[in-house]
Amino acid sequence: MASVTRAVFGDLPSGAGTVEKFQLQSDLLKVDIISWGCTITALEVKDRQGRASDVVLGFAELEGYLQKQPYFGAVVGRVANRIAKGTFTLDGKEYKLPVNNGPNSLHGGVRGFDKVLWTPQVLSNGVQFSRVSPDGEEGYPGELKVWVTYTLDGGELMINYRAQASRTTPVNLTNHSYFNLAGQGSPNIYDHEITIEADAFLPVDETLIPTGEVAPVQGTAFDLRKPVELGKHLQEFRINGFDHNFCLKGSKEKHFCARVRHAGSGRVLEVYTTQPGVQFYTGNFLDGTLQGKRGAVYPKHSGFCLETQNWPDAVNQPHFPPVLLRPGEEYDHTTWFKFTVA
């Protein structure tokens, strides 16, 4: 059984509210989550010697999360990932979103779900955050009620996302934690062994928008169905890193998504989800300029993300899995991060 403790993490500028921290602890994991952006700020996992290390990138203080930073640990929405040119058409009306990533809209816009204060409720084994995204927020139609629930059971952290809309609107929520199983602050993730259970991926254009093709992974750098050591794999295929959607089984039931193993520590992360895709991102845009916990800097490839989600730009690509939430329906997705030692 997990315990939950509650503390003040910091105060927002200009009296905009107090950010709280919730620590979930089991015999195997310790997770810190704050009410600003439902953000995972620390996640301690034991190695094969029983020594615990924090395996997510981030900051020790609130100020770090208020600066421009790459979504460390946050829940992103109303629509995670990219929407081409920040526009989409719904029921004959064109909607324009803030453009904040080259020519595209990324992770909900300029002030997405990662940059707002959520209302917390403590549970017996976790914490639930809620908020109401008003009609027109960041250009999206309809009011959206959202609940994000973190629960801890042994070595498994579960994240459930629920939402209800007053008008038809695209919804795609995910968590944007950057992991390094050697411990945050380790220089890179090249010694991590990665497996992703996907037969297809989405090729992208120069602005990282899917081209529309659903391409088989067979014979490409994207064939991660058997374990590969990341550094050697990037070198072998001469690629800069990954920032791509992998197409998972179409099931809405819990299914295996990915496994990452760090041989040095013995830590293993397995990801399960009810979503049709996972964005595998290898921290290509980290550049060492941010100072994180314990004075760590985060250079390129010093963390990886496995963002379980719908496919990017699905609102503009009719043959992608549906991303629209209609009144009377409920958005309900769950992801499991399971940690073991091997």
Tab-separated table of C-alpha atoms in Angstrom, residues 78 157 219 298 311:
chain	number	residue	atom	x	y	z
A	78	ARG	CA	-5.542	20.149	-24.460
A	157	LEU	CA	2.726	4.227	-11.167
A	219	GLY	CA	14.258	-2.845	-42.147
A	298	TYR	CA	20.819	18.310	-19.135
A	311	TRP	CA	-1.250	10.171	-33.120
